[in-house]
Amino acid sequence: HRFQPFNGNSVLHTFKNSLKLDENEKSEVEKIYNLYYNASSKVRQHSLKAIIDTSCTAELSSLSSQIPEKLRFDFRRFLPEEIAFNTFAYLDARSLCRSAQVSKHWNKLANDEVVWKRMCEQHIAKKCHSCGIGLPNMSFLESLRLGERAISSTTSPEPFKAQYVEEDVEPGYSAKRQKLDYGMSSEELTILDHDLNTPISYKQIPFIPVKEPRDLVPYKKIFSERLLVEQNWRHGRYRLRTLNGNMGGVRCLQFDPRRAILMTGGYDKTVRVWNTSRLLDDTDPGAIDAADSALVRVLYGHTGTVMALRFVGMTIITGSADTTLKVWDLKTGECKKTWEGHTGGVSCLHFDDKLLVSGSEDQTVGVWYKTTGKHFALRGHTDAVNAVQLVKSSLVFSSSGDATTRLWDIESQSCLRVFEGHNAPVQCLQFSMSPTCHSDVLPNNLAGTLITGSMDGTIKIWSAQTGECVNTLFGHVHGIWCLQFDTLRILTGGYGGTVRMWDIDTGTQLFKIDGHSASVNCCALTDSEVITADDDGNIKIWDFM
């Protein structure tokens, strides 16, 4: 009675008329009622206790059936609008969806764009500190929706930036159903209401595809789409597409999800360009014909195995066992430049706007100025250099068959740090610089995560700042040939044809994919896809969207 507007005379009048009592009995009820209504809170509590203690079972049963209904009230109606809105902003996604079903007013608060904007910023491209769930960025979808010009996927993924967009009523979705669901489809409600911590076999639940992207969507839809993809990742649900790649085997690949362009290089001395949007699922009857039509262009020119490639925009640079580096025009397929300098096969490369770095079987790291072609070598490894990565045109990471990974300063041409811990050749590496680390503090205060994979079957996570190994992941029985990682997970592949996915924070294995019959030489990881290629020339695209 302290919260609700209360008219004692009105309540008493209604109550007396509902009772089947004579006038004397009604008069007695009115006296008791008036005494109780005008009593203090302390007297009321003692009176209620006395009444309960002296009541029989039937009276107590009648009382208990009426109490729950009286206790139900909308607390939000007794709070200022700002406080109620702020309360909803701290709910998780599951609670918001349930709250949206309570009433129209709750629905208005639970579906507010600011609430879901905050939800997106908490979860997308990073793990939420409260629930531990992280959602894929999938920024390329927003580029397609908003008509932005496609850019290369080789750039570092940008943090999610919420942007308000509107959406029309979905075709075939009746206004009546929308009114009943308060804007939430039954599929979305089922997904958001699912217990994410319950382990479920992907065989028990059918693959849940994300709906085709529309031009503009609200934050709630942005969150729901990414949650569907995250659950497919979590439970190992995917669609598989297969390509017959380079003859004799594929040694290197790169994938651009914005343009659906896949490039591969291999033992047949060619670079092949594929349009993956033409592919069909392996279960589709027309999958073989679609795979044949996916090949867009073949680049000829190398006289040895193409062991490394990288492309940005319309420029491709390749490295080969013939000891050369070649620069190609993707549009025409023409070789623009050929750089010579290594005395052994070029096994890896990486570049930015100014510089290109290459690793070779001659045990050196080559540093090339792209405008002039001039170069010099960094020496220190005692075996073939298997992987390199350029950082801000000033630092280079390199891994080698001598079981070490080195950090080099380009300006001084010196080795700054040696990462030791593997017991066999280090075949692959990837470095991600911390967002708080700026180029003006390099190289002394480099901060970020370095991950390496070795033929000893382990993956090691290093602190680039201290050079210490912070975690070692075990699971591969044989050596590891390739790895890729993002803000949420690590992808690895190697001997035995197995592909494994790991949680980047905990180091636990999320799932294993068995699909290759030969060693997995190279891989690519996007927000919704895994691309792997093996020694038999098979390219597999595992689509989790």
XYZ file of C-alpha atoms in Angstrom:
545
model
C 0.000 0.000 0.000
C 3.012 2.288 0.366
C 3.710 2.176 -3.406
C 0.255 1.951 -4.967
C -2.342 4.738 -5.097
C -4.888 3.618 -2.507
C -8.508 4.661 -1.981
C -9.670 2.983 1.198
C -13.399 3.866 0.857
C -13.541 2.537 -2.710
C -11.811 -0.706 -1.781
C -14.070 -1.196 1.241
C -17.233 -0.525 -0.803
C -16.213 -3.092 -3.434
C -15.193 -5.585 -0.782
C -18.493 -5.273 1.199
C -20.645 -5.695 -1.892
C -18.794 -8.890 -2.848
C -19.510 -10.557 0.489
C -22.616 -12.616 1.112
C -23.197 -11.285 4.630
C -26.081 -9.720 6.495
C -25.935 -6.080 7.614
C -24.610 -6.849 11.136
C -21.790 -8.985 9.718
C -20.908 -6.299 7.165
C -20.841 -3.741 9.981
C -18.369 -5.920 11.931
C -16.146 -6.264 8.854
C -16.204 -2.501 8.341
C -15.090 -1.864 11.941
C -12.177 -4.312 11.663
C -11.235 -2.874 8.303
C -11.210 0.728 9.537
C -9.141 -0.203 12.593
C -6.555 -1.992 10.429
C -6.492 0.714 7.740
C -5.841 3.523 10.230
C -3.323 1.563 12.335
C 0.414 2.133 12.268
C 2.739 -0.203 10.406
C 3.927 -1.807 13.632
C 0.376 -2.517 14.799
C -0.500 -3.921 11.378
C 2.402 -6.380 11.487
C 1.465 -7.658 14.941
C -2.207 -7.881 13.979
C -1.402 -9.895 10.848
C 0.770 -12.285 12.849
C -1.988 -12.801 15.378
C -4.575 -13.394 12.627
C -2.310 -15.932 10.901
C -1.575 -17.756 14.153
C -5.279 -18.132 14.940
C -6.410 -19.080 11.391
C -7.345 -22.601 10.376
C -5.857 -24.483 7.386
C -8.705 -23.542 5.021
C -8.338 -19.860 5.883
C -4.555 -19.975 5.432
C -4.959 -21.712 2.068
C -7.358 -19.026 0.890
C -4.951 -16.347 2.062
C -1.928 -17.892 0.328
C -3.752 -18.077 -3.007
C -4.444 -14.321 -2.926
C -1.010 -13.082 -1.809
C 1.076 -13.790 -4.981
C -1.234 -11.740 -7.193
C -1.104 -8.813 -4.750
C 2.699 -8.881 -4.734
C 2.914 -8.435 -8.498
C 3.579 -4.846 -9.506
C 5.705 -3.108 -12.120
C 8.556 -1.550 -10.153
C 9.564 0.413 -13.250
C 6.405 2.518 -13.019
C 7.555 3.880 -9.663
C 11.003 4.909 -10.930
C 11.987 7.958 -12.958
C 12.329 7.166 -16.661
C 16.080 7.782 -16.603
C 16.685 5.288 -13.779
C 14.495 2.627 -15.399
C 16.337 3.059 -18.701
C 19.728 2.857 -16.980
C 18.649 -0.388 -15.284
C 17.834 -1.985 -18.641
C 21.207 -0.913 -20.019
C 22.931 -3.289 -17.561
C 20.945 -6.410 -18.512
C 22.465 -9.149 -20.651
C 21.044 -10.071 -24.055
C 18.970 -12.983 -22.769
C 17.376 -10.862 -20.030
C 16.649 -8.039 -22.488
C 14.804 -10.406 -24.811
C 12.755 -11.781 -21.936
C 12.024 -8.282 -20.654
C 10.755 -7.276 -24.091
C 7.942 -9.825 -23.684
C 6.631 -8.418 -20.376
C 4.699 -5.399 -21.605
C 4.676 -2.765 -24.302
C 6.483 -0.288 -22.085
C 9.148 -2.811 -21.113
C 9.457 -3.689 -24.786
C 10.128 -0.055 -25.630
C 12.963 0.134 -23.101
C 14.413 -3.313 -23.897
C 14.544 -2.599 -27.644
C 15.988 0.878 -27.376
C 18.863 1.471 -29.823
C 21.150 2.872 -27.120
C 20.755 -0.300 -25.045
C 21.650 -2.583 -27.961
C 24.437 -0.279 -29.083
C 26.040 -0.767 -25.675
C 25.456 -4.527 -25.986
C 27.247 -4.593 -29.360
C 30.188 -2.573 -28.093
C 30.582 -4.927 -25.121
C 30.691 -8.130 -27.168
C 31.734 -7.560 -30.783
C 35.401 -8.274 -31.614
C 36.184 -8.875 -27.936
C 34.999 -10.895 -24.976
C 32.516 -9.399 -22.552
C 33.958 -9.201 -19.025
C 30.606 -10.170 -17.508
C 29.513 -13.203 -19.543
C 32.773 -14.193 -21.247
C 31.137 -14.317 -24.690
C 32.775 -12.602 -27.658
C 31.121 -12.074 -31.036
C 32.828 -11.896 -34.441
C 33.404 -8.454 -35.934
C 32.072 -9.224 -39.425
C 32.752 -5.640 -40.451
C 32.764 -6.681 -44.104
C 29.003 -7.261 -43.893
C 28.460 -3.689 -42.764
C 30.654 -2.508 -45.652
C 28.376 -4.313 -48.074
C 25.210 -3.030 -46.417
C 26.262 0.580 -46.188
C 27.767 0.690 -49.664
C 31.299 1.312 -48.490
C 34.132 0.602 -50.900
C 35.728 -2.774 -50.233
C 39.204 -2.717 -48.739
C 41.740 -5.456 -48.288
C 41.262 -7.952 -45.486
C 44.984 -7.888 -44.876
C 44.659 -4.759 -42.778
C 44.186 -5.173 -39.052
C 40.520 -5.521 -38.055
C 39.070 -2.294 -36.718
C 37.265 -2.327 -33.351
C 33.499 -2.466 -33.698
C 31.957 0.982 -34.053
C 28.238 1.083 -33.478
C 26.260 2.969 -36.100
C 22.539 3.560 -36.077
C 20.697 2.153 -39.062
C 17.036 1.526 -39.746
C 15.232 -1.507 -41.068
C 11.897 -1.928 -42.794
C 9.393 -4.590 -41.766
C 10.698 -7.935 -42.937
C 8.712 -9.324 -45.919
C 6.307 -12.041 -44.893
C 6.467 -11.062 -41.237
C 2.938 -10.072 -40.259
C 2.150 -7.018 -38.171
C 0.144 -9.237 -35.838
C 3.137 -11.475 -35.208
C 5.321 -8.436 -34.640
C 2.831 -7.156 -32.083
C 2.806 -10.486 -30.278
C 6.597 -10.793 -30.252
C 7.241 -7.095 -29.622
C 9.712 -7.031 -32.532
C 11.559 -10.266 -31.666
C 11.235 -13.280 -33.967
C 10.822 -16.712 -32.420
C 14.133 -17.835 -33.962
C 16.048 -14.962 -32.384
C 14.332 -15.470 -29.050
C 15.248 -19.169 -29.098
C 18.874 -18.382 -29.892
C 19.253 -15.618 -27.318
C 17.464 -17.650 -24.685
C 19.789 -20.645 -25.154
C 22.261 -21.457 -22.398
C 25.596 -20.645 -24.053
C 27.540 -22.565 -21.424
C 25.820 -25.882 -22.150
C 27.988 -28.100 -24.399
C 25.973 -29.279 -27.400
C 27.133 -31.511 -30.223
C 26.773 -29.919 -33.656
C 25.203 -33.205 -34.784
C 22.289 -32.632 -32.407
C 21.394 -29.202 -33.742
C 20.962 -28.401 -37.444
C 23.143 -25.703 -38.953
C 21.549 -22.281 -38.429
C 22.289 -19.973 -41.353
C 22.365 -16.210 -40.977
C 19.737 -14.450 -43.053
C 20.782 -12.627 -46.180
C 22.059 -9.144 -45.311
C 19.728 -6.254 -45.945
C 20.704 -2.699 -46.650
C 20.206 -1.339 -43.134
C 19.703 -3.046 -39.800
C 19.267 -1.958 -36.165
C 21.714 -2.817 -33.421
C 19.553 -5.631 -32.130
C 19.694 -7.379 -35.496
C 23.440 -6.745 -35.731
C 23.875 -8.449 -32.360
C 21.560 -11.357 -33.228
C 23.334 -12.107 -36.501
C 26.715 -12.224 -34.851
C 25.402 -14.352 -32.023
C 24.187 -16.920 -34.556
C 27.665 -17.059 -36.078
C 29.299 -17.271 -32.636
C 27.111 -20.242 -31.722
C 28.016 -21.958 -34.971
C 31.676 -21.431 -34.060
C 31.112 -22.646 -30.507
C 29.364 -25.850 -31.513
C 31.335 -26.613 -34.678
C 28.439 -26.120 -37.111
C 29.513 -25.322 -40.649
C 28.854 -25.733 -44.357
C 31.673 -27.146 -46.464
C 32.781 -26.148 -49.961
C 35.705 -27.751 -51.775
C 38.017 -26.661 -54.594
C 40.594 -28.644 -56.526
C 43.476 -26.193 -56.319
C 47.019 -26.141 -57.683
C 48.239 -29.362 -59.277
C 50.559 -31.254 -56.957
C 49.562 -29.319 -53.843
C 48.945 -25.845 -52.428
C 51.731 -24.121 -50.499
C 50.243 -20.686 -49.724
C 46.942 -18.804 -49.823
C 45.239 -15.558 -48.901
C 41.531 -14.726 -48.736
C 39.659 -11.417 -48.956
C 36.096 -11.876 -47.601
C 34.944 -8.446 -48.802
C 35.588 -9.302 -52.427
C 35.238 -13.104 -52.038
C 38.671 -13.465 -53.670
C 40.918 -16.405 -52.818
C 44.476 -16.687 -54.151
C 46.601 -19.820 -53.972
C 50.123 -20.732 -54.978
C 51.597 -24.179 -55.257
C 53.859 -26.824 -56.684
C 52.618 -26.258 -60.253
C 54.521 -22.900 -60.244
C 51.324 -20.863 -60.733
C 49.158 -18.451 -58.789
C 45.449 -19.132 -59.074
C 42.718 -16.568 -58.420
C 39.292 -17.830 -57.326
C 35.881 -16.215 -56.852
C 34.435 -18.085 -53.866
C 30.982 -16.504 -54.261
C 30.391 -18.902 -57.177
C 30.855 -21.987 -55.015
C 28.066 -24.223 -53.769
C 27.960 -26.483 -50.727
C 29.501 -29.926 -51.267
C 26.064 -31.465 -50.727
C 24.617 -29.539 -53.696
C 24.366 -31.558 -56.966
C 25.936 -28.695 -58.928
C 28.921 -28.236 -56.609
C 31.496 -29.684 -59.046
C 30.451 -27.449 -61.955
C 30.370 -24.408 -59.663
C 33.896 -25.159 -58.433
C 35.157 -25.305 -62.023
C 33.649 -21.879 -62.767
C 35.187 -20.321 -59.635
C 38.668 -20.119 -61.199
C 39.051 -16.537 -62.446
C 42.694 -16.280 -63.500
C 45.990 -18.180 -63.530
C 49.305 -16.293 -63.272
C 52.311 -17.862 -64.994
C 55.930 -16.743 -64.673
C 57.720 -18.513 -61.837
C 59.988 -21.436 -62.655
C 59.735 -22.994 -59.204
C 57.103 -23.732 -56.555
C 55.183 -20.637 -55.459
C 55.854 -20.741 -51.719
C 54.532 -17.344 -50.614
C 52.027 -14.738 -51.776
C 50.298 -11.655 -50.509
C 47.926 -9.190 -52.151
C 46.466 -5.796 -51.297
C 44.000 -4.158 -53.659
C 45.038 -5.032 -57.212
C 48.702 -5.714 -56.386
C 50.042 -9.213 -55.783
C 53.559 -10.106 -54.665
C 54.747 -13.712 -54.798
C 57.861 -15.587 -53.672
C 59.114 -18.787 -55.225
C 61.582 -21.628 -54.930
C 63.249 -20.103 -58.017
C 64.700 -17.484 -55.546
C 62.737 -14.545 -57.056
C 59.982 -12.194 -55.939
C 57.433 -11.049 -58.518
C 54.970 -8.147 -58.493
C 51.738 -8.737 -60.450
C 48.771 -6.688 -61.607
C 45.635 -8.582 -60.633
C 43.494 -6.849 -63.244
C 45.651 -7.813 -66.233
C 47.546 -10.784 -64.824
C 50.785 -9.150 -65.983
C 54.075 -9.440 -64.077
C 55.230 -5.858 -63.430
C 58.546 -6.454 -61.626
C 60.909 -9.259 -60.720
C 63.237 -8.836 -57.753
C 66.322 -10.987 -57.329
C 68.590 -11.097 -54.338
C 68.136 -14.316 -52.401
C 70.363 -17.314 -53.073
C 67.731 -19.772 -51.872
C 64.019 -20.261 -52.360
C 61.720 -17.517 -51.013
C 59.524 -19.241 -48.446
C 57.595 -16.275 -46.965
C 56.929 -12.561 -47.391
C 55.050 -9.635 -45.912
C 54.748 -5.985 -46.932
C 53.150 -2.617 -46.282
C 53.082 0.665 -48.206
C 56.845 1.254 -47.964
C 58.693 -1.997 -47.373
C 58.604 -5.668 -48.213
C 60.309 -8.352 -46.124
C 61.021 -11.875 -47.300
C 62.373 -15.029 -45.707
C 64.468 -17.517 -47.590
C 66.076 -20.926 -47.462
C 69.400 -19.048 -47.584
C 68.829 -18.293 -43.845
C 68.377 -14.533 -44.343
C 65.554 -12.031 -44.015
C 65.461 -9.696 -47.007
C 64.258 -6.098 -46.607
C 63.166 -4.432 -49.865
C 62.220 -0.823 -50.611
C 59.163 -1.127 -52.849
C 59.723 2.053 -54.844
C 63.364 1.398 -55.784
C 63.760 -2.346 -55.377
C 66.911 -1.840 -53.308
C 67.373 -4.325 -50.506
C 69.594 -5.578 -47.711
C 69.689 -8.779 -45.644
C 69.259 -9.426 -41.920
C 71.512 -12.283 -40.834
C 71.398 -14.313 -37.650
C 69.310 -17.424 -38.235
C 71.219 -20.673 -38.711
C 68.566 -22.421 -40.783
C 65.906 -21.566 -43.376
C 63.571 -18.687 -42.548
C 59.995 -20.023 -42.658
C 57.816 -17.032 -41.683
C 58.137 -13.233 -41.460
C 55.921 -10.321 -40.445
C 56.577 -6.600 -40.853
C 55.476 -4.210 -38.080
C 55.019 -0.489 -38.815
C 57.875 -0.409 -41.361
C 60.347 -0.532 -38.488
C 60.349 -4.041 -36.980
C 60.367 -7.569 -38.381
C 59.503 -10.890 -36.752
C 61.031 -14.005 -38.308
C 60.880 -17.692 -37.462
C 63.292 -20.349 -38.621
C 64.222 -23.973 -38.851
C 66.736 -23.290 -36.072
C 63.755 -23.446 -33.635
C 63.916 -19.728 -32.785
C 61.909 -16.617 -33.541
C 63.697 -13.278 -33.791
C 62.678 -9.636 -33.575
C 64.687 -7.273 -35.788
C 65.078 -3.505 -35.896
C 65.195 -2.429 -39.559
C 66.891 0.930 -38.961
C 69.831 -0.514 -37.049
C 69.678 -3.870 -38.916
C 70.115 -5.624 -35.587
C 68.359 -8.412 -33.691
C 66.536 -7.028 -30.654
C 65.225 -10.228 -29.116
C 65.334 -14.000 -29.582
C 62.301 -16.094 -28.603
C 63.484 -19.574 -27.584
C 61.398 -22.492 -26.347
C 60.450 -24.710 -29.280
C 62.298 -27.980 -29.803
C 61.899 -28.162 -33.585
C 61.669 -25.814 -36.589
C 59.242 -22.928 -36.150
C 57.095 -23.003 -39.302
C 54.653 -20.142 -38.722
C 54.065 -16.993 -36.701
C 51.640 -14.124 -36.338
C 51.925 -10.932 -34.309
C 49.154 -8.586 -33.220
C 50.160 -5.244 -31.747
C 48.315 -3.970 -28.688
C 45.872 -1.109 -29.434
C 47.593 0.936 -26.739
C 50.984 0.619 -28.440
C 51.838 3.460 -30.847
C 54.500 3.677 -33.513
C 56.287 6.532 -31.748
C 57.290 4.212 -28.877
C 58.780 1.504 -31.113
C 60.953 -0.449 -30.840
C 61.719 -0.100 -27.123
C 58.153 -0.433 -25.829
C 56.636 -2.876 -28.289
C 53.498 -4.442 -26.778
C 51.334 -7.160 -28.245
C 50.820 -10.891 -28.711
C 53.089 -13.179 -30.720
C 51.973 -16.736 -31.504
C 54.220 -19.359 -33.093
C 53.663 -22.900 -34.351
C 56.367 -25.547 -34.562
C 57.141 -28.983 -35.905
C 57.285 -30.106 -32.263
C 53.470 -30.023 -32.321
C 53.030 -27.089 -29.929
C 51.673 -23.568 -30.224
C 53.335 -20.962 -28.033
C 51.910 -17.581 -27.039
C 54.577 -14.991 -26.245
C 54.710 -11.548 -24.719
C 56.412 -9.410 -27.347
C 57.431 -6.907 -24.684
C 59.269 -9.316 -22.393
C 59.993 -12.237 -24.699
C 58.458 -14.672 -22.206
C 56.230 -17.587 -23.215
C 52.906 -17.043 -21.450
C 51.131 -20.203 -22.639
C 51.825 -23.408 -24.567
C 48.994 -25.244 -26.332
C 49.169 -29.010 -26.771
C 46.936 -31.083 -29.023
C 48.570 -31.661 -32.378
C 50.165 -35.090 -32.610
C 52.339 -34.043 -35.560
C 54.034 -30.826 -36.632
C 52.214 -27.546 -37.243
C 52.552 -25.929 -40.651
C 50.268 -22.912 -40.377
C 48.306 -20.740 -37.958
C 46.075 -17.678 -37.924
C 44.400 -15.888 -35.029
C 42.034 -13.016 -34.286
C 40.771 -11.428 -31.086
C 38.779 -14.531 -30.119
C 40.356 -17.728 -31.458
C 43.432 -19.423 -32.927
C 43.354 -21.632 -36.029
C 46.109 -24.211 -36.624
C 46.772 -26.890 -39.236
C 49.576 -29.321 -39.975
C 50.655 -32.897 -40.565
C 47.936 -35.526 -40.387
C 45.402 -33.300 -42.127
C 43.787 -32.040 -38.929
C 42.605 -28.489 -38.312
C 42.122 -27.300 -34.749
C 40.456 -24.239 -33.224
C 41.541 -22.809 -29.868
C 40.269 -20.172 -27.463
C 42.879 -17.426 -27.525
C 42.363 -16.419 -23.871
C 42.181 -19.787 -22.149
C 44.147 -21.884 -24.648
C 41.509 -24.626 -24.585
C 40.715 -26.483 -27.786
C 37.251 -25.553 -29.060
C 36.936 -28.231 -31.730
C 38.836 -30.285 -34.320
C 37.995 -30.629 -38.010
C 38.990 -33.782 -39.867
C 38.605 -33.322 -43.595
C 42.003 -33.425 -45.237
C 43.841 -36.600 -46.193
C 47.211 -34.835 -46.539
C 49.200 -32.252 -44.588
C 47.514 -28.850 -44.236
C 50.111 -26.388 -45.536
C 48.283 -23.076 -45.233
C 45.127 -21.574 -43.779
C 43.118 -18.383 -43.476
C 40.741 -17.257 -40.726
C 37.945 -14.708 -41.070
C 35.069 -13.787 -38.769
C 32.878 -16.515 -40.271
C 35.069 -18.795 -42.398
C 38.079 -21.081 -42.276
C 40.008 -21.792 -45.475
C 42.548 -24.609 -45.539
C 44.649 -26.197 -48.301
C 46.741 -29.354 -48.370
C 49.513 -31.226 -50.156
C 47.011 -32.975 -52.430
C 45.805 -29.655 -53.851
C 42.454 -29.695 -52.047
C 41.111 -26.359 -50.807
C 38.317 -26.485 -48.251
C 36.150 -23.580 -47.121
C 34.420 -24.172 -43.803
C 31.613 -21.607 -43.591
C 30.201 -20.917 -40.112
C 27.799 -18.163 -41.179
